[in-house]
Amino acid sequence: MNNLSHTSRKFNRFELKYLLTLQQAERLKTGLRAYVVPDEHSDDNGRYTLSSLYYDSPDLRCYRENVDGVKFRRKLRIRRYETGEAFTDETPVFLEVKQRFDRVTQKRRTILPYSEALRLCNDREIPDHEPDDRAVIEEIYVFLWQYNLRPTSIVRYERQAFTGTEYDSGLRVTFDTSLSFRAHRPHLHEQSSGLPMLPADLVVMEIKVNERIPYWLTEMIAAHNLQLVGLSKYCRSIEAAQNMPSMRWRNLVAECSQDVLSSSLSTFSALERRMGIRREQKVEVSRGGS
């Protein structure tokens, strides 16, 4: 995902999700390629890997609002698009508020260096930002204090993305595989492997449109007898963690950004040790709030 500075910061759309087998997905892609093209921000086949660090309240309010079907709900995440380059504290990441209002999905996001995103989300300190990003930065700041949000779960998967041509502008079709999660030590920069969220032969397909699904695509969905599913990757990660005897849910730990970046598995701390650098300990983030 290159040229992040040119990526849309705000949009509304409808999202539809389907659960397919690998065989179903490949058959569907064969028909799709006559109407769509690979995502221009990915490789030639539209593939890339991404990981998202989700924040939630100590009582998992964002999770519960989703499960309960609350019509107006939000969630906060730091999203990383993996490029193969070394991930450092200066690597740009997306800081996103994803909001659901009835059937419409709304997303507001900004791009910050990883360390600055952590400083905002973990330390409650507003970083330097572009004037156009002021509204979303302030919204995130209030959201963090309102729910006492803290790091909860990391979801990682491989995505193959296609976009519509000029005749179907706004259309986006994605296929997600190898979905995994990590709830213990949810540090986005650490490369420890996650645990599977779904069977390896299943694919999550998402259709995203600004207004309506093209007629040819509704015909294709019907021909393949696909059924809509209500599936939240974040919620699946929480449920998977809760269902593992060795990972019964516990009180979420609130770590300051320096603690995260200097974690024992961090590439940053390894570099600092080699250079003889020692960080000063910061005051722990307040755990107060509703």
C-alpha positions as MATLAB code, in Angstrom:
seq = 'MNNLSHTSRKFNRFELKYLLTLQQAERLKTGLRAYVVPDEHSDDNGRYTLSSLYYDSPDLRCYRENVDGVKFRRKLRIRRYETGEAFTDETPVFLEVKQRFDRVTQKRRTILPYSEALRLCNDREIPDHEPDDRAVIEEIYVFLWQYNLRPTSIVRYERQAFTGTEYDSGLRVTFDTSLSFRAHRPHLHEQSSGLPMLPADLVVMEIKVNERIPYWLTEMIAAHNLQLVGLSKYCRSIEAAQNMPSMRWRNLVAECSQDVLSSSLSTFSALERRMGIRREQKVEVSRGGS';
ca = [
       0.000    0.000    0.000;
       2.099    2.864   -1.266;
       1.311    6.570   -1.563;
      -0.652    6.643    1.675;
      -0.879   10.403    1.567;
      -3.228   10.142   -1.414;
      -5.597    7.690    0.272;
      -9.139    8.790    1.083;
      -9.554    9.934    4.698;
     -13.356    9.835    4.947;
     -16.117    7.920    3.217;
     -19.527    6.285    3.643;
     -20.515    2.994    2.035;
     -22.548   -0.182    2.259;
     -20.704   -3.391    3.144;
     -21.920   -6.944    2.508;
     -20.081  -10.018    3.779;
     -20.102  -13.639    2.659;
     -18.324  -16.747    3.936;
     -16.973  -18.926    1.124;
     -14.793  -21.982    0.715;
     -11.507  -21.578   -1.142;
     -13.003  -23.392   -4.129;
     -16.060  -21.123   -4.221;
     -13.838  -18.048   -4.002;
     -11.663  -19.127   -6.936;
     -14.701  -19.857   -9.107;
     -16.184  -16.468   -8.242;
     -12.921  -14.644   -9.023;
     -12.885  -16.205  -12.487;
     -16.172  -14.479  -13.302;
     -15.295  -11.260  -11.485;
     -12.168  -10.579  -13.522;
     -14.307   -9.603  -16.514;
     -15.650   -6.623  -14.548;
     -13.016   -5.570  -11.994;
      -9.289   -4.859  -11.791;
      -6.723   -5.537   -9.026;
      -6.374   -2.842   -6.382;
      -3.807   -0.343   -7.644;
      -2.159   -0.118   -4.204;
      -1.320   -3.839   -4.109;
       0.757   -6.246   -6.191;
      -0.243   -7.317   -9.701;
      -2.755   -9.815   -8.325;
      -4.334   -7.409   -5.838;
      -2.764   -9.113   -2.830;
      -1.378   -7.633    0.376;
      -1.273   -8.411    4.097;
      -2.657   -6.180    6.808;
      -3.004   -6.208   10.563;
      -5.236   -4.148   12.829;
      -4.872   -3.366   16.513;
      -8.321   -2.848   18.044;
      -9.085   -0.806   21.158;
     -11.969   -1.481   23.517;
     -13.130   -0.650   27.021;
     -12.311   -2.885   30.021;
     -15.836   -4.348   29.819;
     -15.578   -4.791   26.002;
     -18.298   -2.292   25.249;
     -17.475   -2.000   21.538;
     -17.644   -5.778   21.221;
     -20.969   -5.981   23.066;
     -22.541   -3.206   20.991;
     -21.691   -5.138   17.845;
     -23.011   -8.455   19.173;
     -26.197   -6.776   20.422;
     -26.790   -5.145   17.037;
     -26.762   -1.575   18.328;
     -27.672    0.553   15.298;
     -25.126    3.266   16.069;
     -21.757    1.896   17.114;
     -18.076    2.667   16.660;
     -14.717    0.999   17.031;
     -11.157    2.275   16.993;
      -8.147    0.594   15.410;
      -4.597    1.187   14.278;
      -4.147   -0.469   10.892;
      -0.879   -1.473    9.294;
      -0.467   -2.419    5.650;
       2.557   -4.693    5.410;
       4.976   -3.757    2.632;
       7.958   -5.995    3.314;
       9.961   -3.037    4.625;
      11.179   -2.886    8.222;
       8.446   -1.732   10.607;
       9.773    1.043   12.843;
       8.331    3.639   15.192;
       8.236    6.053   12.229;
       6.333    3.729    9.885;
       3.070    5.402    8.801;
      -0.099    3.659    9.988;
      -3.795    4.394    9.671;
      -5.653    5.446   12.791;
      -9.305    4.727   12.042;
     -12.742    5.179   13.547;
     -15.085    2.730   11.866;
     -18.713    3.572   12.544;
     -21.914    1.739   11.753;
     -25.163    3.681   11.510;
     -28.033    1.336   10.698;
     -26.909   -0.238    7.383;
     -24.309    2.370    6.434;
     -20.629    1.983    7.293;
     -18.692    5.197    7.811;
     -14.954    5.483    8.205;
     -12.830    8.406    9.322;
      -9.067    8.065    9.479;
      -5.759    9.805    9.631;
      -2.171    8.748    8.953;
       0.417    9.024   11.715;
       3.831    7.556   12.485;
       3.360    4.405   14.567;
       4.857    5.986   17.690;
       2.551    9.010   17.388;
      -0.502    6.800   16.953;
       0.449    4.974   20.152;
       1.057    8.264   21.932;
      -2.480    9.351   21.126;
      -4.215    6.024   21.828;
      -2.183    4.811   24.817;
      -0.986    8.051   26.434;
      -3.963   10.282   25.550;
      -1.595   12.901   24.102;
      -2.621   14.729   20.946;
       0.249   14.623   18.431;
       1.155   17.142   15.766;
      -1.177   16.711   12.798;
      -2.391   18.300    9.594;
      -5.176   20.897    9.951;
      -7.493   18.713    7.847;
      -7.104   15.906   10.396;
      -8.090   17.958   13.416;
     -11.700   16.727   13.545;
     -10.857   13.022   13.460;
      -7.953   13.418   15.920;
     -10.220   15.188   18.403;
     -12.972   12.598   17.881;
     -10.506    9.793   18.653;
      -9.229   11.645   21.725;
     -12.745   12.013   23.148;
     -13.645    8.416   22.218;
     -10.582    7.140   24.103;
     -11.513    8.997   27.283;
     -15.247    8.314   26.994;
     -14.886    4.506   26.917;
     -11.448    4.291   28.607;
     -10.225    2.419   25.528;
      -7.088    0.290   25.595;
      -5.399   -2.262   23.281;
      -7.495   -5.420   23.080;
      -6.820   -7.618   20.075;
      -4.801   -7.787   16.856;
      -6.382   -9.247   13.737;
      -4.169  -10.169   10.781;
      -5.027  -11.606    7.368;
      -4.066  -11.758    3.723;
      -6.302   -9.833    1.348;
      -6.882   -9.925   -2.377;
      -8.708   -6.776   -3.441;
     -10.417   -5.745   -6.668;
     -11.994   -2.441   -7.640;
     -14.613   -1.550  -10.216;
     -13.800    0.080  -13.521;
     -15.094    3.495  -14.571;
     -18.511    1.904  -15.113;
     -18.698    0.747  -11.482;
     -16.780    3.422   -9.612;
     -16.883    2.959   -5.858;
     -17.153   -0.824   -6.093;
     -14.635   -2.842   -4.091;
     -14.575   -6.632   -3.682;
     -12.108   -8.242   -1.263;
     -11.212  -11.825   -0.350;
      -9.598  -12.372    3.073;
      -7.738  -15.570    3.983;
      -5.414  -16.849    6.730;
      -7.259  -14.901    9.420;
      -5.470  -14.950   12.766;
      -5.640  -13.057   16.039;
      -3.520  -12.222   19.055;
      -4.984  -11.014   22.345;
      -1.930  -11.605   24.534;
       0.593   -8.765   24.227;
      -1.323   -6.937   21.471;
       1.706   -5.090   20.098;
       1.377   -4.320   16.412;
       5.133   -4.285   15.765;
       5.791   -7.740   17.164;
       5.972  -10.542   14.625;
       4.908  -13.429   16.838;
       2.433  -15.692   15.064;
      -1.264  -15.414   15.825;
      -3.895  -18.087   16.370;
      -6.435  -19.026   13.672;
      -9.874  -17.409   13.807;
     -11.517  -19.481   11.073;
     -10.833  -22.863    9.431;
      -8.040  -22.564    6.865;
     -10.342  -23.437    3.942;
     -12.729  -20.509    4.526;
     -12.612  -17.082    2.877;
     -14.345  -13.875    3.950;
     -15.597  -11.988    0.898;
     -16.701   -8.379    1.294;
     -18.528   -6.239   -1.243;
     -18.284   -2.501   -0.638;
     -20.293    0.028   -2.643;
     -21.164    3.693   -2.358;
     -24.800    3.272   -3.393;
     -25.994   -0.015   -4.897;
     -24.498   -3.301   -6.030;
     -24.159   -3.557   -9.828;
     -26.775   -5.783  -11.457;
     -24.160   -8.139  -12.900;
     -22.763   -8.744   -9.415;
     -26.154   -9.536   -7.849;
     -26.702  -12.036  -10.659;
     -23.309  -13.600   -9.975;
     -24.015  -13.874   -6.233;
     -27.349  -15.565   -6.925;
     -25.776  -17.941   -9.452;
     -23.246  -19.061   -6.830;
     -25.983  -19.328   -4.176;
     -24.090  -17.117   -1.712;
     -25.709  -16.116    1.578;
     -25.102  -12.927    3.539;
     -23.440  -13.326    6.931;
     -23.003  -10.976    9.849;
     -19.313  -11.334   10.581;
     -17.050   -8.984   12.496;
     -13.391   -9.975   12.458;
     -12.817   -8.142   15.716;
     -15.728   -9.924   17.420;
     -14.520  -13.279   16.098;
     -11.103  -12.598   17.625;
     -12.619  -11.863   21.034;
     -14.818  -14.958   20.924;
     -11.921  -17.141   19.811;
      -9.810  -15.873   22.726;
     -12.614  -16.401   25.232;
     -13.185  -19.962   24.019;
      -9.571  -21.019   24.572;
      -9.031  -22.472   28.081;
      -5.493  -21.076   28.219;
      -6.671  -17.571   27.243;
      -9.677  -16.869   29.434;
     -10.405  -13.175   29.190;
      -8.818  -11.022   31.824;
      -8.611   -7.333   32.656;
      -7.008   -5.503   29.769;
      -3.628   -3.977   30.528;
      -3.164   -0.262   29.847;
       0.416    0.291   28.668;
       2.027    3.616   27.867;
       3.548    4.030   24.417;
       7.143    3.788   25.670;
       6.416    0.476   27.387;
       4.967   -0.871   24.153;
       7.859    0.300   21.988;
      10.447   -1.005   24.457;
       8.786   -4.421   24.868;
      11.194   -7.340   25.020;
      10.200   -8.666   21.590;
      10.367   -5.249   19.960;
      12.760   -4.622   17.095;
      13.113   -1.122   18.511;
      14.344   -2.291   21.930;
      16.798   -4.708   20.320;
      18.287   -1.847   18.334;
      18.418    0.360   21.430;
      20.246   -2.331   23.420;
      22.865   -2.614   20.675;
      23.282    1.172   20.687;
      23.345    1.427   24.486;
      20.230    3.622   24.614;
      18.057    3.615   27.743;
      14.572    5.110   27.797;
      13.270    7.049   30.775;
      10.179    5.520   32.323;
       6.990    7.505   31.736;
       4.155    7.930   34.188;
       1.525    5.238   33.605;
      -1.641    6.220   31.780;
      -4.586    6.930   34.042;
      -7.037    4.046   34.216;
      -9.949    6.226   35.219;
     -12.993    6.837   33.093;
     -16.361    5.372   32.344;
];
